[in-house]
mmCIF file of C-alpha atoms in Angstrom:
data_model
loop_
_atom_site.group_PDB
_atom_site.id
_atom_site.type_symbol
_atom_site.label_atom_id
_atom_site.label_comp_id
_atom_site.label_asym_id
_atom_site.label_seq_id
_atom_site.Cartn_x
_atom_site.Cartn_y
_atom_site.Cartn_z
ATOM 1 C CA UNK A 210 14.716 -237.776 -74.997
ATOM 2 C CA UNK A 211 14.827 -234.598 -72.999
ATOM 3 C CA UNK A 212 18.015 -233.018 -74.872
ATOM 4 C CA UNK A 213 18.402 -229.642 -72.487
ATOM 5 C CA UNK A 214 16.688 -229.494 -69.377
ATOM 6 C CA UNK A 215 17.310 -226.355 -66.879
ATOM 7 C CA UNK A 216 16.149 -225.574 -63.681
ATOM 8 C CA UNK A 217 14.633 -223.217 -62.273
ATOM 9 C CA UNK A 218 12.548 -222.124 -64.781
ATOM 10 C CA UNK A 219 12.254 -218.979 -63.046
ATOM 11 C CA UNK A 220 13.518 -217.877 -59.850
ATOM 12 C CA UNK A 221 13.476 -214.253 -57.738
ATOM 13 C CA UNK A 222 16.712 -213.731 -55.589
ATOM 14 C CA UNK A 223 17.128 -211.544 -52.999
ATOM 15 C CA UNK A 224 20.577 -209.162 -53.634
ATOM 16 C CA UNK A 225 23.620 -210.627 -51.850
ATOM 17 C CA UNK A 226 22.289 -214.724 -52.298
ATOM 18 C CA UNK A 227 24.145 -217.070 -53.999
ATOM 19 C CA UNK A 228 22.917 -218.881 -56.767
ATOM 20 C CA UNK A 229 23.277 -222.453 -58.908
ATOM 21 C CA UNK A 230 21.221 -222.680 -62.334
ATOM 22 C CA UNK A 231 21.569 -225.888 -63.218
ATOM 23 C CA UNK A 232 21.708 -227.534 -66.886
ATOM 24 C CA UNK A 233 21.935 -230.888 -67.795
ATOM 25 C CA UNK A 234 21.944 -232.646 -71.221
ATOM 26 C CA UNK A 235 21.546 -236.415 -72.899
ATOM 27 C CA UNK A 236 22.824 -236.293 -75.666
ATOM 28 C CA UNK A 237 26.767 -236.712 -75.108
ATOM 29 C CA UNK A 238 27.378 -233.151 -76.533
ATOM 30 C CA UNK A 239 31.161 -232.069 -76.117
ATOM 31 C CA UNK A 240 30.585 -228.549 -76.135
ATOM 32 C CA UNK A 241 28.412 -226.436 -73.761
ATOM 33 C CA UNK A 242 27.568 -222.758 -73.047
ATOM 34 C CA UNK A 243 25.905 -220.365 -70.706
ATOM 35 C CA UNK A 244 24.403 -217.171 -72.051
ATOM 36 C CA UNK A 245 22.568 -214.530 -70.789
ATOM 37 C CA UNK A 246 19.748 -212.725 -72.860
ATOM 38 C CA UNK A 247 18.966 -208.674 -72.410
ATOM 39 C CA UNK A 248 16.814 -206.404 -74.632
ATOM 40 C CA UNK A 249 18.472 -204.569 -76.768
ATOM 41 C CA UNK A 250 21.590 -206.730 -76.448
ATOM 42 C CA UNK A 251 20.975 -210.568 -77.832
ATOM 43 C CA UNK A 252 22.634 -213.183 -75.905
ATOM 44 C CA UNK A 253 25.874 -212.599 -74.598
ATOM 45 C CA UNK A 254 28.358 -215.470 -73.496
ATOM 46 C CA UNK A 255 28.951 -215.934 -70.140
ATOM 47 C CA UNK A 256 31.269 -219.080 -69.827
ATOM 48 C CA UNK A 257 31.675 -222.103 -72.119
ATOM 49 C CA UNK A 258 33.003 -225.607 -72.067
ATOM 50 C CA UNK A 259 34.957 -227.790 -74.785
ATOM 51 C CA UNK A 260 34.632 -231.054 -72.901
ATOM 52 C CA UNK A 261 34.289 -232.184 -69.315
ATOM 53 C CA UNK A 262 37.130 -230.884 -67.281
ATOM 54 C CA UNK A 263 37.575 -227.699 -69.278
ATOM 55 C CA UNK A 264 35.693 -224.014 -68.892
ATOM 56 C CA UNK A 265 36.971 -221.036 -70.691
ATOM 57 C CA UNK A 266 35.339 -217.269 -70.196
ATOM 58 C CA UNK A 267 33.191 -215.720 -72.533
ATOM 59 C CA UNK A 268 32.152 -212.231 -72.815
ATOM 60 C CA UNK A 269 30.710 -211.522 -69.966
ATOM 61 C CA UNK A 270 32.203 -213.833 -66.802
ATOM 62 C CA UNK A 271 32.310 -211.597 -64.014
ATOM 63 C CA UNK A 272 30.222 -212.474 -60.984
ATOM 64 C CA UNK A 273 29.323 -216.013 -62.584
ATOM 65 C CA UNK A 274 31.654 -219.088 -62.342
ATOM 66 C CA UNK A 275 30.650 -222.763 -63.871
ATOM 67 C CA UNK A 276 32.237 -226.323 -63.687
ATOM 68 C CA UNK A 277 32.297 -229.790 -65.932
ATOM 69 C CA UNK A 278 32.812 -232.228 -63.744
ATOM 70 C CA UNK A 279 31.081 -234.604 -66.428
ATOM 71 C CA UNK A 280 29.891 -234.345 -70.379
ATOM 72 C CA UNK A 281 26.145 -234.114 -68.822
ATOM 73 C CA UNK A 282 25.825 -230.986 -66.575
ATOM 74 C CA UNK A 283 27.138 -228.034 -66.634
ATOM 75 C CA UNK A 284 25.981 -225.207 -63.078
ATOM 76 C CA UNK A 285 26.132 -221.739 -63.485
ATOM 77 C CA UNK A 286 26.611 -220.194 -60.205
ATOM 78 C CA UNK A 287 26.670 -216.442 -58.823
ATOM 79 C CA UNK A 288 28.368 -216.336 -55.806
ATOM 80 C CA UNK A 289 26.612 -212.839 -54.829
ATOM 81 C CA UNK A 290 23.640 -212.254 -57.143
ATOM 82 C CA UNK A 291 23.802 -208.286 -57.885
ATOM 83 C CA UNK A 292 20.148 -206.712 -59.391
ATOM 84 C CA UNK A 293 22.574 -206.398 -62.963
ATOM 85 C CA UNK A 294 22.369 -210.299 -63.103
ATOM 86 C CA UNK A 295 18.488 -210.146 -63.607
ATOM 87 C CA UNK A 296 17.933 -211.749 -67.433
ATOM 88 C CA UNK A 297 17.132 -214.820 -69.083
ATOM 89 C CA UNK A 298 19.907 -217.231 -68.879
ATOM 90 C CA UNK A 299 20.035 -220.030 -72.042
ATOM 91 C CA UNK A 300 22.320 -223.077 -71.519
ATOM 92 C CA UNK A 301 23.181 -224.292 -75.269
ATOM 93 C CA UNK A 302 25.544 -227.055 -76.152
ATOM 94 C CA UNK A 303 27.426 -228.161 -79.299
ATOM 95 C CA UNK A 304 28.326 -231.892 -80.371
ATOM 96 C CA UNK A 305 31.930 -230.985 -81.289
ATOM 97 C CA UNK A 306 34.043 -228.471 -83.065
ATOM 98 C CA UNK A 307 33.321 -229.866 -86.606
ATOM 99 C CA UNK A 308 29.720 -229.090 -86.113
ATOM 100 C CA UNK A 309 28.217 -226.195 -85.916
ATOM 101 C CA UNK A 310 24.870 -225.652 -84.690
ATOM 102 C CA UNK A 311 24.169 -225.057 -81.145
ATOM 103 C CA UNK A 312 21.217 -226.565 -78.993
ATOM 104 C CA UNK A 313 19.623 -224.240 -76.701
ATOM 105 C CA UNK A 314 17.956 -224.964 -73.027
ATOM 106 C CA UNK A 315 14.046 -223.576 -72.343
ATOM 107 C CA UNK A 316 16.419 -220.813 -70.132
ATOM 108 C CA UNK A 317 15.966 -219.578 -66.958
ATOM 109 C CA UNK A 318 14.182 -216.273 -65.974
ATOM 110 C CA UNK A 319 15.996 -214.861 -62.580
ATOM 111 C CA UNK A 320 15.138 -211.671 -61.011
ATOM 112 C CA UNK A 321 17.646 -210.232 -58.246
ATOM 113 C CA UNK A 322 15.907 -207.735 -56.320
ATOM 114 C CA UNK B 122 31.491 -203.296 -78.566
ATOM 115 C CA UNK B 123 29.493 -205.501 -80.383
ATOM 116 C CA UNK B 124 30.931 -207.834 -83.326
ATOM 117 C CA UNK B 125 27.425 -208.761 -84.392
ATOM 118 C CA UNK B 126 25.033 -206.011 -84.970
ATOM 119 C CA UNK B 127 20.932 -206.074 -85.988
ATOM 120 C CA UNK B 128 20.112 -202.644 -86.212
ATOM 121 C CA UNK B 129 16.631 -203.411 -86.957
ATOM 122 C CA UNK B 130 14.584 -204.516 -83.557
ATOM 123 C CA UNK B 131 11.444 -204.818 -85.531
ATOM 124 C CA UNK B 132 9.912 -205.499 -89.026
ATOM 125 C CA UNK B 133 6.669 -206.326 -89.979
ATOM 126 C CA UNK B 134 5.898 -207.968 -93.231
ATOM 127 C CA UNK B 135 2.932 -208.778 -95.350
ATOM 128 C CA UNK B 136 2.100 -212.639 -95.565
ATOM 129 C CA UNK B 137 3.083 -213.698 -98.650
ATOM 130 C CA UNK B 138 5.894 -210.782 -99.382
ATOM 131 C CA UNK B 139 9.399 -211.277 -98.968
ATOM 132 C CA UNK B 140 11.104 -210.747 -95.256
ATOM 133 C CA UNK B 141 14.585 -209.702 -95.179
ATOM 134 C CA UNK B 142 16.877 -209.809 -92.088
ATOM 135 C CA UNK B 143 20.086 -208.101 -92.098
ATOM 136 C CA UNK B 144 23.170 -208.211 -89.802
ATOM 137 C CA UNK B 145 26.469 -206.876 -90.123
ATOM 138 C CA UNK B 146 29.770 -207.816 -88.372
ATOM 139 C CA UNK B 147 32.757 -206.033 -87.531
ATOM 140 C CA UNK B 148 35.366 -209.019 -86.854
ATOM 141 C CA UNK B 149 36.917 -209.830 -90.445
ATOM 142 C CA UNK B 150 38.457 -213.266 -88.557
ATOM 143 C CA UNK B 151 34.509 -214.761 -88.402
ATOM 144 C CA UNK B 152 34.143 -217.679 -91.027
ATOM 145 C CA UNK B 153 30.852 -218.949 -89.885
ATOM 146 C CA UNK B 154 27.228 -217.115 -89.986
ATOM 147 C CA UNK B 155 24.077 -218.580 -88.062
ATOM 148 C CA UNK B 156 20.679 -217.482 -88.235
ATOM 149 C CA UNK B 157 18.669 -218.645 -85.039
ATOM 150 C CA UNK B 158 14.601 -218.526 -84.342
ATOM 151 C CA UNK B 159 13.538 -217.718 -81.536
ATOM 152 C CA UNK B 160 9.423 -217.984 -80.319
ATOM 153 C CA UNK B 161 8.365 -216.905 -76.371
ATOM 154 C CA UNK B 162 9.544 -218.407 -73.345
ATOM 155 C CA UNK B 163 11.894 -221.206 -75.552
ATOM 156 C CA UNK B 164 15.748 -221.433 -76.410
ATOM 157 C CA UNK B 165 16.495 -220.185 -79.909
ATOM 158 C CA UNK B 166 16.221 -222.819 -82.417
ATOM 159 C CA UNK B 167 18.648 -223.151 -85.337
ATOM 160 C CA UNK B 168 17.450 -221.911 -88.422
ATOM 161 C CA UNK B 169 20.414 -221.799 -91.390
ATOM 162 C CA UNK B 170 24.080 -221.470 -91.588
ATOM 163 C CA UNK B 171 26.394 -220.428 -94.072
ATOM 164 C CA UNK B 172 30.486 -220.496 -94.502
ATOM 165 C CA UNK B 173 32.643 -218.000 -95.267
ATOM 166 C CA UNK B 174 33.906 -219.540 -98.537
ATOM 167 C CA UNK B 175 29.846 -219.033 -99.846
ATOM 168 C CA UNK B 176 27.973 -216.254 -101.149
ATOM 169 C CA UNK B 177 24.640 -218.295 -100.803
ATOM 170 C CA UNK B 178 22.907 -220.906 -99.222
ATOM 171 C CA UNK B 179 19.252 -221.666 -99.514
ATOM 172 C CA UNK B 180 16.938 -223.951 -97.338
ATOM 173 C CA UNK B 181 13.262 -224.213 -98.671
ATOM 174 C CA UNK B 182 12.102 -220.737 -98.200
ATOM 175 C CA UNK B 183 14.810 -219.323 -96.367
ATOM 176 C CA UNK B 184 18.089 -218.330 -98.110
ATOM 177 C CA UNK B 185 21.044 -216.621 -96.396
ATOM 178 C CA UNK B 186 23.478 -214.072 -98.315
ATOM 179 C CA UNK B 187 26.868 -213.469 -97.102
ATOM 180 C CA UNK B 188 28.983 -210.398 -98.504
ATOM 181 C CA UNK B 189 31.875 -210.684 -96.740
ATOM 182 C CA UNK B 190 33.524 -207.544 -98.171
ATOM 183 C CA UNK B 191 30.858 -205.304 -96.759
ATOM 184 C CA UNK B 192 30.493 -207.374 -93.387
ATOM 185 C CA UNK B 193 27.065 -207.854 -94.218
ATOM 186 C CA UNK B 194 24.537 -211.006 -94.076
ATOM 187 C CA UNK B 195 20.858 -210.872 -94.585
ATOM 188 C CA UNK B 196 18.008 -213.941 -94.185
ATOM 189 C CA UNK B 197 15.178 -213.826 -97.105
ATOM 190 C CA UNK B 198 12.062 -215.911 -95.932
ATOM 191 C CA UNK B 199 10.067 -216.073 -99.318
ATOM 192 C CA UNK B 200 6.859 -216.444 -99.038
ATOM 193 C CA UNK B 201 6.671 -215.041 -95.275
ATOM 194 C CA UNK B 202 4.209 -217.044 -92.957
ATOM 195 C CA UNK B 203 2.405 -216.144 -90.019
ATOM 196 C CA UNK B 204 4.247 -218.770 -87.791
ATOM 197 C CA UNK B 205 7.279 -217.031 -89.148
ATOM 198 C CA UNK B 206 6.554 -214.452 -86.794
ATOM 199 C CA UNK B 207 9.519 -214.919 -83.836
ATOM 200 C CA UNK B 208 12.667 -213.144 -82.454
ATOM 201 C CA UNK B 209 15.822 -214.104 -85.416
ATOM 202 C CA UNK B 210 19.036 -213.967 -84.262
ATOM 203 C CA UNK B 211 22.297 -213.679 -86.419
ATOM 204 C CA UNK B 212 25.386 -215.001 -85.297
ATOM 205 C CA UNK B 213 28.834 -215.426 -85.884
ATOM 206 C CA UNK B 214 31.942 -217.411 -85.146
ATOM 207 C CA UNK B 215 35.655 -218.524 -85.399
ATOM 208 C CA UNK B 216 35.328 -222.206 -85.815
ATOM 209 C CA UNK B 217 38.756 -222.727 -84.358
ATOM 210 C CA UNK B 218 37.873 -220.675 -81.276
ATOM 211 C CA UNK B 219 34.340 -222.371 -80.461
ATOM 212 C CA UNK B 220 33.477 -219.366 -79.272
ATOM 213 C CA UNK B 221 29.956 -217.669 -80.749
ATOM 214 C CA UNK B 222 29.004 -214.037 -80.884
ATOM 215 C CA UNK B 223 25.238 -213.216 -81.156
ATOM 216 C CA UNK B 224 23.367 -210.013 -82.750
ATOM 217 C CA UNK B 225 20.513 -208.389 -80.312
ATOM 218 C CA UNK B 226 18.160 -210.252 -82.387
ATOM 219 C CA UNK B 227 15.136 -208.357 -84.663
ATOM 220 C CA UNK B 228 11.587 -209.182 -83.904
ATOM 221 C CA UNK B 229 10.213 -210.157 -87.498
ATOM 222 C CA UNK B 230 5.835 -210.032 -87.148
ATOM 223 C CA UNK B 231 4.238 -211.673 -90.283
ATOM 224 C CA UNK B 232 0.255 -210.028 -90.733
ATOM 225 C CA UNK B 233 -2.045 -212.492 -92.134
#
């Protein structure tokens, strides 16, 4: 059992590019989330999702969108990567709103240049 | 503006002594408290919770206190351990809104 897998692991991106990081889980989770990690700042919520078919905007949305299409994967995309994007980006997910502990990806390093 | 805030980025503790963790919150609506590990190059790992209608909760050697008039949590590892030694995140949520807010994390080092 894999639980979160994301890909890249790392990635550079030129400024301007457009981007999909990619998370997928198995194990049926209702609830998942995209964060972003900075020094000095923790993780910050970019976009999150209460089932398939449903996203809702965290703290930080602009220049990222995401879709559910299914329970299993949830993309993070930025249309025109900006240098500000550069961080560690954790995909977590939550089996439903009665629980409360989050699972968190490996995350993906990007670097927009 | 932050609703979570470490203010500590770093502590260093003595194996064996007590390590203490503190947070503070500014949203009076939160009613749900999460400490998270976190080692190098992995997600954050869930490490102890505690509700909003408790004062305590303990979990082997790590015990989270919640004083909700002052905002204020703190995480007690007791005894510390070497492996210990990780980023710890505090968080926070509205369990209606299933939305959660994270601290910047504070860098605990245990010496041996």
């Amino acid at each position: 059992i894999a639980g979160i897998t994301q890909a890249p692991t790392s990635q550079i991106l030129a400024a301007g590019r457009r981007m999909t990081l990619r998370c997928t889980q198995d194990m049926r989770h209702n609830a998942m989330y995209w964060y972003r990690q900075d020094l000095g700042l923790g993780l910050r919520l970019i976009h999150y999702s209460n089932t398939a078919g449903t996203t809702g905007k965290g703290e930080v949305p602009d220049g990222y969108s995401v879709s559910r299409a299914n329970t299993d994967d949830f993309p993070l995309t930025l249309a025109s990567a900006v240098p500000s994007q550069t961080s560690v980006y954790f995909c977590a997910t939550r089996a439903g709103t009665n629980t409360d502990t989050q699972y968190f990806g490996p995350g993906t390093r990007l670097t927009v240049l | 503006d932050q609703q979570v805030k470490q203010n500590s980025p770093s502590l260093s503790v003595q194996e064996g002594r007590i390590s203490i963790l503190n947070c503070d919150y500014t949203n009076s609506m939160f009613d749900y408290f999460l400490w998270y590990k976190k080692y190098p190059a992995e997600g954050p790992t869930f490490l102890i919770s505690i509700s909003s209608i408790k004062d305590k909760n303990e979990d082997g050697r790590f015990t989270v206190f919640l004083n909700k008039s002052a905002k204020h949590l703190s995480l007690h590892i007791v005894p510390s351990q070497p492996g210990d030694s990780a980023v710890y995140f505090c968080a926070a949520s509205v369990r209606t809104f299933n939305k959660f807010y994270f601290g910047s994390g504070t860098k605990l080092n245990v010496k041996p």
